[in-house]
Structures are given as C-alpha cells and as structure tokens.
Short mmCIF file of C-alpha atoms and ligand atoms in Angstrom, two decimals:
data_model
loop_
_atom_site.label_atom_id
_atom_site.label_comp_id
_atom_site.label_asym_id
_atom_site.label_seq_id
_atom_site.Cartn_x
_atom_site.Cartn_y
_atom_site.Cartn_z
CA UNK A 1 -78.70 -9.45 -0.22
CA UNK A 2 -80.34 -13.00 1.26
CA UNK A 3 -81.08 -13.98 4.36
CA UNK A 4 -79.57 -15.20 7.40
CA UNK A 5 -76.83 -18.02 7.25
CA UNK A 6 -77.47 -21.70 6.79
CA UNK A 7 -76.07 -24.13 9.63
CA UNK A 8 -77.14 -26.83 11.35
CA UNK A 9 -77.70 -24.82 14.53
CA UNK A 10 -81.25 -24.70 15.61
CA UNK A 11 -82.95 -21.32 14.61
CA UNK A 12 -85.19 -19.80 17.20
CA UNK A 13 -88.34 -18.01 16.41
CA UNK A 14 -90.74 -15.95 17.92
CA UNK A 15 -94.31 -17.06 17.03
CA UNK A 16 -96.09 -13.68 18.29
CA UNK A 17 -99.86 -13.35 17.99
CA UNK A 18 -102.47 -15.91 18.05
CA UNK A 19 -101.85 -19.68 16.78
CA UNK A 20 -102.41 -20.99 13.55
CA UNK A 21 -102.08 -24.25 12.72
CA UNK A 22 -100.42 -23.32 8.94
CA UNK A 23 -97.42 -21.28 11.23
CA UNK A 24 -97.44 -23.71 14.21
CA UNK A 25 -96.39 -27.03 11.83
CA UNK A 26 -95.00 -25.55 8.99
CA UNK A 27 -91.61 -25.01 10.26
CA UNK A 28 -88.87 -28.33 10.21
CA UNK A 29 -86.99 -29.23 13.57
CA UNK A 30 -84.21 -27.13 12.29
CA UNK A 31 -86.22 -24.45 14.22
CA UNK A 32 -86.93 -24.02 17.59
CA UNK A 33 -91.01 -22.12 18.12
CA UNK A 34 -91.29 -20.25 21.19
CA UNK A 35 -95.11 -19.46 21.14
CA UNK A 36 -96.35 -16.13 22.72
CA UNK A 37 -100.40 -15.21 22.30
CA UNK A 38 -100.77 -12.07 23.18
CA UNK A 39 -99.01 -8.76 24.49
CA UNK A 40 -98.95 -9.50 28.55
CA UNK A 41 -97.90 -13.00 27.50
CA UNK A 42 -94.47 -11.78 25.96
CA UNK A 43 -93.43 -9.88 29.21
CA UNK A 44 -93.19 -13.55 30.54
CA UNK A 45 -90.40 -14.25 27.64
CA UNK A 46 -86.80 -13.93 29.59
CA UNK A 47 -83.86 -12.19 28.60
CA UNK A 48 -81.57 -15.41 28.29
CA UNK A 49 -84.81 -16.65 25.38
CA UNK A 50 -84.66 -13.29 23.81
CA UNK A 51 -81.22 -13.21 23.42
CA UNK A 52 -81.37 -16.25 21.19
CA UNK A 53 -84.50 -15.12 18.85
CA UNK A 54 -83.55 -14.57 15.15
CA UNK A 55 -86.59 -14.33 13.95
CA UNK A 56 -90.14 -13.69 14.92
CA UNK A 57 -94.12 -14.35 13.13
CA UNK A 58 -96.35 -11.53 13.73
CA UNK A 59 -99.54 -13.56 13.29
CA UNK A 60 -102.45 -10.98 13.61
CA UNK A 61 -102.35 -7.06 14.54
CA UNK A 62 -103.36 -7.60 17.99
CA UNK A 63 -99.96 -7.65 18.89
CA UNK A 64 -97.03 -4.99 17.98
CA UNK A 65 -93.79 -4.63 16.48
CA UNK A 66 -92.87 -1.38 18.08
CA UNK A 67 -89.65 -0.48 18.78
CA UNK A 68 -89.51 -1.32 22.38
CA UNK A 69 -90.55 -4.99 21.19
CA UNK A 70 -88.34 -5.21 18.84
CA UNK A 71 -85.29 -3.91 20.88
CA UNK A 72 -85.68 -7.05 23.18
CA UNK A 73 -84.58 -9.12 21.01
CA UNK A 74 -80.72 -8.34 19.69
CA UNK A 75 -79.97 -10.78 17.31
CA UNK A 76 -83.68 -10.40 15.72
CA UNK A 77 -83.15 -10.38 12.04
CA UNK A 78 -86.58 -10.89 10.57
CA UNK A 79 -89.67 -9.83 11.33
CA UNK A 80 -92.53 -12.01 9.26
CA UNK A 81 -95.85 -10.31 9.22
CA UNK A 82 -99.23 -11.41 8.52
CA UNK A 83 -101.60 -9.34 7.14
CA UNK A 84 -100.74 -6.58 3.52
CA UNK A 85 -100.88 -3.48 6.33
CA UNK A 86 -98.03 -3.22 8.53
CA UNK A 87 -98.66 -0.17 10.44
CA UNK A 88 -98.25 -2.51 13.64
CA UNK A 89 -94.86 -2.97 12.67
CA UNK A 90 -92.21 -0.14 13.15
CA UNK A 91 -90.80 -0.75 9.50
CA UNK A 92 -88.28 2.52 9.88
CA UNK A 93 -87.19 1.20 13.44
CA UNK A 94 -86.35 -2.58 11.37
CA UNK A 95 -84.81 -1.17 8.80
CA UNK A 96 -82.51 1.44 10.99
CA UNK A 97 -81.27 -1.76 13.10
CA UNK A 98 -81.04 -4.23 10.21
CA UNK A 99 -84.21 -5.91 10.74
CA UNK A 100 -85.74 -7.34 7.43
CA UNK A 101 -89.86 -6.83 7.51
CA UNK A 102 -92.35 -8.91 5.45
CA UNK A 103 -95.94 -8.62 4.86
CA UNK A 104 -98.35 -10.87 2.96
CA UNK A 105 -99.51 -9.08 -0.05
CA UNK A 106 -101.06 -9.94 -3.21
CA UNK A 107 -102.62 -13.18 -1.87
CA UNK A 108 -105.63 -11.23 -0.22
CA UNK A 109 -105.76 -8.31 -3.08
CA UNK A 110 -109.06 -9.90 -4.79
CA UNK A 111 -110.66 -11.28 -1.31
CA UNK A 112 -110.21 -7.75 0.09
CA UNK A 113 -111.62 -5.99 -3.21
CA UNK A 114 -114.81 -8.41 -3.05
CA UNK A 115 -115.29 -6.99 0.06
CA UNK A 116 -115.35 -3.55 -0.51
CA UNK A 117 -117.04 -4.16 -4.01
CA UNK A 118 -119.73 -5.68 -1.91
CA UNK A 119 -120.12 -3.40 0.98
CA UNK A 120 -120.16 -0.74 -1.65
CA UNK A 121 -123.45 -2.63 -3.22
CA UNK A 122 -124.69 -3.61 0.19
CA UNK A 123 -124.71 0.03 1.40
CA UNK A 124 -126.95 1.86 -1.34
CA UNK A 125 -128.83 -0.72 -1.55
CA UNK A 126 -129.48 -1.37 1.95
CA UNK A 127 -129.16 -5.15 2.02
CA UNK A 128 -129.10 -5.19 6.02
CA UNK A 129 -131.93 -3.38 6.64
CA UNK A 130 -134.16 -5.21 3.79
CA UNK A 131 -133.18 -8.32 5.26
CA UNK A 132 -134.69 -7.33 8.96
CA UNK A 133 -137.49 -5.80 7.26
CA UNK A 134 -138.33 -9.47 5.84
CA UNK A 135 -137.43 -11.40 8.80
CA UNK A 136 -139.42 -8.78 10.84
CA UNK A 137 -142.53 -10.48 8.63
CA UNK A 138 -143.43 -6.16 7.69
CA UNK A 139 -143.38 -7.51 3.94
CA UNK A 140 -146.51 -9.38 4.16
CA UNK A 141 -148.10 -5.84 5.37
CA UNK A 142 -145.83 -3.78 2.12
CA UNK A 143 -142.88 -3.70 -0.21
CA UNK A 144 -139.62 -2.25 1.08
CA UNK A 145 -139.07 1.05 0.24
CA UNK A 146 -136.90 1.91 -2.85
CA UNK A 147 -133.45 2.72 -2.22
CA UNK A 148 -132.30 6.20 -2.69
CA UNK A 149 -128.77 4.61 -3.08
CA UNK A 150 -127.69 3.01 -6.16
CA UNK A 151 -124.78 2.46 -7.96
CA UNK A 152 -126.35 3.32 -11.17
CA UNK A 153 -125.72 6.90 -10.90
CA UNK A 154 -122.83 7.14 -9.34
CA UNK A 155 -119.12 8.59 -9.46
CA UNK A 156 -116.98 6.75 -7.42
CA UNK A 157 -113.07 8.20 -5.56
CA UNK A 158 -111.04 5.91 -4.79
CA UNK A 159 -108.80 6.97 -2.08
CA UNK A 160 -105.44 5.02 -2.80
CA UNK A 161 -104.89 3.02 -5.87
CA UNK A 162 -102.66 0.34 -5.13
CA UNK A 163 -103.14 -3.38 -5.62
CA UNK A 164 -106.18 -3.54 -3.80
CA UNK A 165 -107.82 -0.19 -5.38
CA UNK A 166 -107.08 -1.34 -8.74
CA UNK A 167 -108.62 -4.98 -8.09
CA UNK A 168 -111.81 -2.63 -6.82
CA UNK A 169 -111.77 -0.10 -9.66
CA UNK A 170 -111.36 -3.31 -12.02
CA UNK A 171 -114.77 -4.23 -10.44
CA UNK A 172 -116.28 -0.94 -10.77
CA UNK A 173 -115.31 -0.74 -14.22
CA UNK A 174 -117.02 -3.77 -15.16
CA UNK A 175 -120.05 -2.11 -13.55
CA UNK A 176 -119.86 0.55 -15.36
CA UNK A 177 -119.39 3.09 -12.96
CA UNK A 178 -117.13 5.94 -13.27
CA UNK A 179 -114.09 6.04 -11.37
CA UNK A 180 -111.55 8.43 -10.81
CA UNK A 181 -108.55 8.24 -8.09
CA UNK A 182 -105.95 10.13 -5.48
CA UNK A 183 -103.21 9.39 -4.54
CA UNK A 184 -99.39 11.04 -3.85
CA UNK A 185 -98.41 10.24 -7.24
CA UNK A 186 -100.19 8.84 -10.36
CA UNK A 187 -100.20 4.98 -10.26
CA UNK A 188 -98.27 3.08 -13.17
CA UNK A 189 -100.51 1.93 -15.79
CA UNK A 190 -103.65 3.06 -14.32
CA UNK A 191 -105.95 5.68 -17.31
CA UNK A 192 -108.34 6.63 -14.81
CA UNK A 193 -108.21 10.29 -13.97
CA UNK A 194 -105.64 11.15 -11.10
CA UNK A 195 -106.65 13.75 -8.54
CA UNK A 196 -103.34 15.09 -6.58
CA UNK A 197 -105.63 16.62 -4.39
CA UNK A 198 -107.79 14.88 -2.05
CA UNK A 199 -110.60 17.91 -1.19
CA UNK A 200 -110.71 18.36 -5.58
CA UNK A 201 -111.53 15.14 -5.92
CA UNK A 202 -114.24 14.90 -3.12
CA UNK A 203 -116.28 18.15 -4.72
CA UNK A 204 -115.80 16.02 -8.09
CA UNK A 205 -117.65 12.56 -7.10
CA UNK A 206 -119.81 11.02 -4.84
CA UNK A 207 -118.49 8.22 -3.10
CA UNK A 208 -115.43 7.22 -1.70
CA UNK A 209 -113.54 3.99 -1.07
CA UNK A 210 -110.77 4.23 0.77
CA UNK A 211 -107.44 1.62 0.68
CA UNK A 212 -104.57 3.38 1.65
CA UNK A 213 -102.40 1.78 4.24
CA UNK A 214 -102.74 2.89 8.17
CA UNK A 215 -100.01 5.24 9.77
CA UNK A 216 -99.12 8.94 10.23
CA UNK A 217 -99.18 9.73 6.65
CA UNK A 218 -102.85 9.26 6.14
CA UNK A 219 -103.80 9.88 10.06
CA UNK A 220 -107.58 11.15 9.76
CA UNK A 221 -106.93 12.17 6.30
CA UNK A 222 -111.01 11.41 5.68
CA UNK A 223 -111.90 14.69 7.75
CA UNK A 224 -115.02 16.79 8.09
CA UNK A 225 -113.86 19.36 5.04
CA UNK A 226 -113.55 15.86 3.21
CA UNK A 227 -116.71 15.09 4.16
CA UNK A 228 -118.33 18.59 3.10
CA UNK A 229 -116.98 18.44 -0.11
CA UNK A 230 -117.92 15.17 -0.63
CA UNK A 231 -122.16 16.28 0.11
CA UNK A 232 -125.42 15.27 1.09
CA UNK A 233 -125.42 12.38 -1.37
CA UNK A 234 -121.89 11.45 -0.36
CA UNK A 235 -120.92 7.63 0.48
CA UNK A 236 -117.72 7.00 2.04
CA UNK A 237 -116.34 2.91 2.36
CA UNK A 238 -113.80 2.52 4.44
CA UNK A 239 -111.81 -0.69 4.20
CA UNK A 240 -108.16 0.80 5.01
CA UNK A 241 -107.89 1.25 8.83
CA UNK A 242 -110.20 3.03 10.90
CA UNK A 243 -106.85 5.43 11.74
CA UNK A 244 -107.83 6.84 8.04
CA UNK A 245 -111.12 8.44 8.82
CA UNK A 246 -112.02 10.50 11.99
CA UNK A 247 -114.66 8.68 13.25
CA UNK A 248 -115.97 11.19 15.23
CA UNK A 249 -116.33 13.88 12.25
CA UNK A 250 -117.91 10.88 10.05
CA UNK A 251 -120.19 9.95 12.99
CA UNK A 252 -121.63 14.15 13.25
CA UNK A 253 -121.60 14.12 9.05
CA UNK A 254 -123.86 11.19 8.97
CA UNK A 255 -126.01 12.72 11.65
CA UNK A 256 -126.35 15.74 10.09
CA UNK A 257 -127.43 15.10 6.27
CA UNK A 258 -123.53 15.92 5.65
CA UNK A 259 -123.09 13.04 3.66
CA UNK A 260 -125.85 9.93 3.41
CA UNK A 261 -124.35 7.08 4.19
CA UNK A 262 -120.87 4.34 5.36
CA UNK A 263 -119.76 1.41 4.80
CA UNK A 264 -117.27 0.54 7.67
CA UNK A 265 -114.79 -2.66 7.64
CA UNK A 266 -112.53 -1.12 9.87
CA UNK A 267 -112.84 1.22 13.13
CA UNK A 268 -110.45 3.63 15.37
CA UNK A 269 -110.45 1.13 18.24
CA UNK A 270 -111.21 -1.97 17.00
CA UNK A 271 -112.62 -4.23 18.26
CA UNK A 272 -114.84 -1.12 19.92
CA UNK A 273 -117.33 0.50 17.88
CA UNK A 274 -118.99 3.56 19.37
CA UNK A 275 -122.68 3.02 20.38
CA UNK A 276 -123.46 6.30 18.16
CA UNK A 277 -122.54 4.41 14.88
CA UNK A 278 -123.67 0.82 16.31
CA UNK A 279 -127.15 2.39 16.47
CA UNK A 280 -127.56 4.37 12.84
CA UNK A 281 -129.34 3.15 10.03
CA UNK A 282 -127.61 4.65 7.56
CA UNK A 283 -124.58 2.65 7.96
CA UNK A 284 -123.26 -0.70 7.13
CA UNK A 285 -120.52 -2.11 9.75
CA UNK A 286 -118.08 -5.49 8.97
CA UNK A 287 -115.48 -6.76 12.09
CA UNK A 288 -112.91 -6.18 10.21
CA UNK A 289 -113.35 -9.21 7.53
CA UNK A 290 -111.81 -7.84 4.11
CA UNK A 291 -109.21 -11.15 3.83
CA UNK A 292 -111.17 -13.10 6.71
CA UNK A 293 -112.18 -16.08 4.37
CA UNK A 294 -110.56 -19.50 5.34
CA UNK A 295 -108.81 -19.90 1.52
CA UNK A 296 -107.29 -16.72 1.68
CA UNK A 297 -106.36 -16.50 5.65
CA UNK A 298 -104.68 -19.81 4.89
CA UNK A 299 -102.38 -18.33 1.97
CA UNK A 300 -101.31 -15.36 4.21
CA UNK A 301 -100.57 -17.53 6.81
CA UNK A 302 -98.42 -19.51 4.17
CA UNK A 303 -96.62 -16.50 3.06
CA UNK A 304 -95.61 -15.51 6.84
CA UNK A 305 -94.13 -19.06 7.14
CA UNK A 306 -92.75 -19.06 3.47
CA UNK A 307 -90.90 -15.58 3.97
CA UNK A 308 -88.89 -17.12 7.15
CA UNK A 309 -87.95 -20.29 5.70
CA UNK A 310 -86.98 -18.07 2.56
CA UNK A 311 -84.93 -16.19 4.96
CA UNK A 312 -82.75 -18.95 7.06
CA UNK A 313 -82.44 -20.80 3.70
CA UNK A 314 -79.95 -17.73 2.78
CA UNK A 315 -82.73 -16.63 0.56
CA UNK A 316 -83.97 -13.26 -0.37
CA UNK A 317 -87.11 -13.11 1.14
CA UNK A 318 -90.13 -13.27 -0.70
CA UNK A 319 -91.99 -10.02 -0.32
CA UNK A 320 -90.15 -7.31 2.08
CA UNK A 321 -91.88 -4.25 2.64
CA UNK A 322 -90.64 -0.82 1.16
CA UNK A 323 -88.68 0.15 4.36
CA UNK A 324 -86.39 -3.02 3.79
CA UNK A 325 -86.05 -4.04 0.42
CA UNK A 326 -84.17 -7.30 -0.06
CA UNK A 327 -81.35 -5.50 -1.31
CA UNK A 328 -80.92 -3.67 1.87
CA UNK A 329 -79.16 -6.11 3.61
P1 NAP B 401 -100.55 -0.73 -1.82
O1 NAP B 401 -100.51 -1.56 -3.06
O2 NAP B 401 -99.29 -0.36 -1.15
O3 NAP B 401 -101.38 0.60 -2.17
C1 NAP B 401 -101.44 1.69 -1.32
C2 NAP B 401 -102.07 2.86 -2.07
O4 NAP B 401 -102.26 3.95 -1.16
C3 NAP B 401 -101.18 3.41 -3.20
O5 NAP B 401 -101.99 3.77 -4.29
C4 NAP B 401 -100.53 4.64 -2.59
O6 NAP B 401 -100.18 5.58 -3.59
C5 NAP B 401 -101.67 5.13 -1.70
N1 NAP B 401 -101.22 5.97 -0.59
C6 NAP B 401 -100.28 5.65 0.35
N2 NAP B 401 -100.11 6.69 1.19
C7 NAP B 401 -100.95 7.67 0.78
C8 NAP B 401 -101.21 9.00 1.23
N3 NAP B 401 -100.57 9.51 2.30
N4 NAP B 401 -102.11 9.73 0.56
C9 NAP B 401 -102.76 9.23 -0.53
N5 NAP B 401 -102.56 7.98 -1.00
C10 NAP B 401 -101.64 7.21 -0.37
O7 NAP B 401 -101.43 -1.46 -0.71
P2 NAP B 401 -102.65 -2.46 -0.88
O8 NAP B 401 -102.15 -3.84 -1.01
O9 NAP B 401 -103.56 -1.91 -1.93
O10 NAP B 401 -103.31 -2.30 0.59
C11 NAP B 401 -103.74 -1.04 1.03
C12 NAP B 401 -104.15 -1.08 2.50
O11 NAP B 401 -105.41 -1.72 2.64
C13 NAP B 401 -103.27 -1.84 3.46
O12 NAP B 401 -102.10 -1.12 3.82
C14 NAP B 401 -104.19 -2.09 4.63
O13 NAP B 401 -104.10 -1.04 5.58
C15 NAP B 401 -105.58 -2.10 3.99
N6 NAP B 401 -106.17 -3.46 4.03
C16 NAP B 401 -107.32 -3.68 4.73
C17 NAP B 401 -107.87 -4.95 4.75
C18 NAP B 401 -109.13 -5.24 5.48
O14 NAP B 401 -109.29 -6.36 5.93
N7 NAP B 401 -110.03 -4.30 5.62
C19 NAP B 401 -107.23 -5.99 4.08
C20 NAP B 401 -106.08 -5.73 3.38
C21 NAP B 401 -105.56 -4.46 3.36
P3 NAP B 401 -99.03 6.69 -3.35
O15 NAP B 401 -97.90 5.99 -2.67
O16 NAP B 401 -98.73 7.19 -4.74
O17 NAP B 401 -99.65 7.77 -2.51
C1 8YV B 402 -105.94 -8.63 8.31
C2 8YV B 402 -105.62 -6.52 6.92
O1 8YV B 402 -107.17 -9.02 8.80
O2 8YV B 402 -103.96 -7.34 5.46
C3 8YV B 402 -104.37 -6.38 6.11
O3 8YV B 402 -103.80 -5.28 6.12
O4 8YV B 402 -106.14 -5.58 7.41
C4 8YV B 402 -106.28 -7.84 7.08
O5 8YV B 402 -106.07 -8.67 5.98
C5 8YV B 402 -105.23 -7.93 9.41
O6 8YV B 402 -103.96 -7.59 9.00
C6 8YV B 402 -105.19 -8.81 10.64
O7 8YV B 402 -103.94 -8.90 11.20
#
C-alpha cells in the first residue's frame, strides 16, 4: 500500500536530530517542521504537539526511535531515517503499530566501501604512523621500516555481504586479493565462497571486514574465539557498529600478539574511545566517517526528505526497511 492521504491540511513533522539545511528547506508549506536537536530537547515537545505529528526525520543516530519515543506520538505514521543502519530505530515496534520505517541505502554503498577499502590499505601499511615518522623529521636520520602488513599476501573474510560488502569485495577483487564471505545465508549472485560458519571461516583467512548491520543479532559476534581463530597475523576492520565486536576482547587480542592489528570506523560508545586503544600503535581509528563526505551526506539527507514527501503524496515510499515493506500497509 502508499502512504498517508493527500489533503490540503497541513502535515506536521517531527524533524528529530541535528539540522540540515537539505531537511530543514526541502519540505513545501503544506508541512508544518517542528525542530527538536537532541534527546533532552524532545521532553520539551507537549502532548497537545505530539498528538498532531504524522511523521518524523531521524536526522543522525544521536537520537532514538525506541519505543517509548515512538509511543508519544499516536498518529505517527512514518518514521524517515537517515543513515543505511537503523538499529536506532525500533523497526519491530513500527511495524507492530503501523509505523512505516525508511532508511537511506544505496546512496552511501560506494562512499562507505572506499572507506573500508582504504582503512584496509591504510592499516598494513601503516599510513598513520609513516606520516608522524616524516613529520617527526626521523627520515632525514633513516627509512621507515618495512611493513609487515600488506595486502599482497593476504586472504580476506568478509563478515556480511550485502550492498556494502559486495561494493568492498568488488574492490578487493580488482586487487587481486582473495576473498571469501559469511553470512546467514548465501548472498544472490555473489561466486565467492560462502562460509555458514563464522569461527570456519576465521581459521580459513586472515583478515576480516566486517559490514553487518548493528543489533541483537550480531551483538559481539567478533569475540575472543573469533579472534583466536583468526591468529597472530589476523587483521580485523570494523566498519559495521562498534556493537559488532567486543571491544574489550579485541583490545586484550591486540595486546597480546592474538591477532596484529585494527582498523576501527566505529566504537561501543561512540563518541568515547577507550584510552587503551587511543594509545596502541597497532591500530588505525576513524570517528565514525564511512558516508561522512559532503556529496554523499547530502544524498542521504535527500532520501530522508524524498521518502516523506513520497509518503504524504499517497506514495509508496521509496526505500522501507525489511520490518515494513511498502506492502505492509
Ligand atoms: P545490507 O545490504 O542489509 O547487508 C547486510 C549484510 O549483513 C547481509 O549480507 C546479511 O546477510 C549480513 N548479516 C545480517 N545479519 C547477520 C548476522 N546475524 N550474521 C551474519 N551476517 C549477517 O546492508 P549494507 O547496506 O551492506 O550495510 C551494512 C551495515 O553497515 C549497516 O547496517 C550499518 O550498520 C553499517 N554501515 C556503517 C557505516 C559507517 O559509516 N561506518 C556506513 C554505512 C553502513 P544475511 O541476512 O544472509 O545474514
Ligand atoms: C551514518 C552509518 O554516519 O548509514 C549508516 O548506517 O553508519 C553512517 O552512514 C550514521 O548513520 C549517522 O547517523
């Protein structure tokens, strides 16, 4: 089914998260913005402005969709998200009180894959420390020190094979590096080898990139027997969500010669990084930047706008998340 009905009544919106320009003026006057930053400002929104909301613009995962958000708001019928992860959303809550949930997919896919394509490189091959070694001036004393990592003899797991781990392994293939995969169930159209089980595949490479989505499902699913398998050589990227790995079992594996090295876009309690990590050499730490260029951040931002006007235009929304397909409703 489509989306919400089309009168000229004015349709009231929840713009939840920080402001964006592309969200802030891309809506006509047919729609009225009620503009909340961040989670302490929304417990300043009253019941009789609530009441009226029919749709709200998650515009960054700072701020939550949770159930006891979302039950504030009765007459809520869309819930626009930014960002291809939704994990801040509760998706099965939506979908159990007719709530339709979109996320921006696809527009980031390539941005994202650069990313972990490049911390990938950037991590054997030590980029950070070689730069500080020549700003430090130590090259005009001696060379920098080969790198033992490289990705010229490597195997390569990717940990979820979606869009985004098939836009990386289409960059690993053209590297060629080897590249096999696990996930629940083999991916359509994909010949690389499938691994149904995680700890198998570990024993079988050398490196892992990780791009599942967040949530229970995958909840520390990178563990310390993960880790062992994976051995002394073992690289691990993580550009999912720091939920996926537990930090604290990666942090004692890369003190202890369990595995060599990380790549890290994402962390447990972002934006905290633990002091431990923030201090080791052997690892290569991002903010969280896999989409953050201004191109691509603008086309998200697009698609959150684009799915609500889809919506109150009586039209099936453009890309609803698996817990609420358009046809649900
Ligand atoms: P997608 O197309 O839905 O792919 C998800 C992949 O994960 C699928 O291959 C899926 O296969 C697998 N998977 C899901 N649950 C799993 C489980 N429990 N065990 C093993 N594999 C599992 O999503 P995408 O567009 O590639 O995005 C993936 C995730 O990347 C997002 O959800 C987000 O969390 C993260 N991300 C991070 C950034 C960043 O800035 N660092 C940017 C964008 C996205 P099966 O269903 O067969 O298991
Ligand atoms: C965003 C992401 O930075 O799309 C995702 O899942 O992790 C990133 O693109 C994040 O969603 C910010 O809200």
């Amino acid at each position: 089914m489509v989306g919400g009905n089309i009168s000229s009544e004015k349709i009231d919106l929840l713009i939840y998260g920080p402001s964006k320009p592309i969200v802030d003026n891309g809506f006509s006057d047919q729609f009225v913005l009620h503009p909340f930053e961040t989670i302490p400002d929304l417990e300043r929104l009253t019941p009789a402005v609530a009441e009226k909301i029919r749709g709200m613009a998650v515009t960054y995962n700072s701020v939550r969709g949770d159930s006891k958000t979302l039950a504030r708001f009765p007459k809520m019928e869309i819930v626009s998200s930014f960002g291809v992860g939704y994990d801040h959303i509760d998706a099965a809550y939506a979908r159990d009180h007719n709530i339709m949930v979109t996320n921006t997919p696809d527009v980031l896919t390539e941005e994202v894959a650069d990313i972990a394509f490049g911390l990938l490189i950037a991590t054997l091959r030590e980029f950070i420390k070689a730069d500080r070694y020549l700003r430090s001036g130590l090259w005009l004393t001696q060379n920098f020190p080969l790198s033992v990592g490289s990705l010229r003899d490597r195997k390569v797991g990717m940990v979820g094979m979606g869009r985004i781990g098939q836009a990386i392994a289409r960059r690993l293939d053209a590297s060629r590096v080897p590249v096999v995969y696990h996930t629940r169930k083999p991916a359509d159209g994909v010949s690389h080898k499938h691994y149904p089980d995680l700890i198998e595949m570990a024993k079988a490479v050398d490196t892992l990139i990780v791009i599942v989505p967040g949530g229970p499902s995958t909840a520390k699913m990178i563990n310390a027997d993960v880790m062992k398998a994976l051995g002394p050589r073992g690289v691990i990227i993580n550009v999912a969500r720091g939920s996926v790995v537990d930090e604290q079992a990666l942090i004692s594996a890369l003190k202890s010669g369990t595995i060599l090295a990380a790549g890290l876009d994402v962390f447990e309690k972002e934006p905290n990084v633990p002091d431990e990590l923030r201090t080791m050499q052997n690892v290569v730490l991002l903010p969280h930047i896999g989409s953050a260029s201004v191109v691509t951040r603008n086309a998200m931002d697009q698609l959150v706008v684009d799915n609500l006007k889809a919506w109150f235009a009586g039209k099936p929304p453009l890309t609803p998340v698996a817990e609420t397909p358009a046809k649900s409703r």
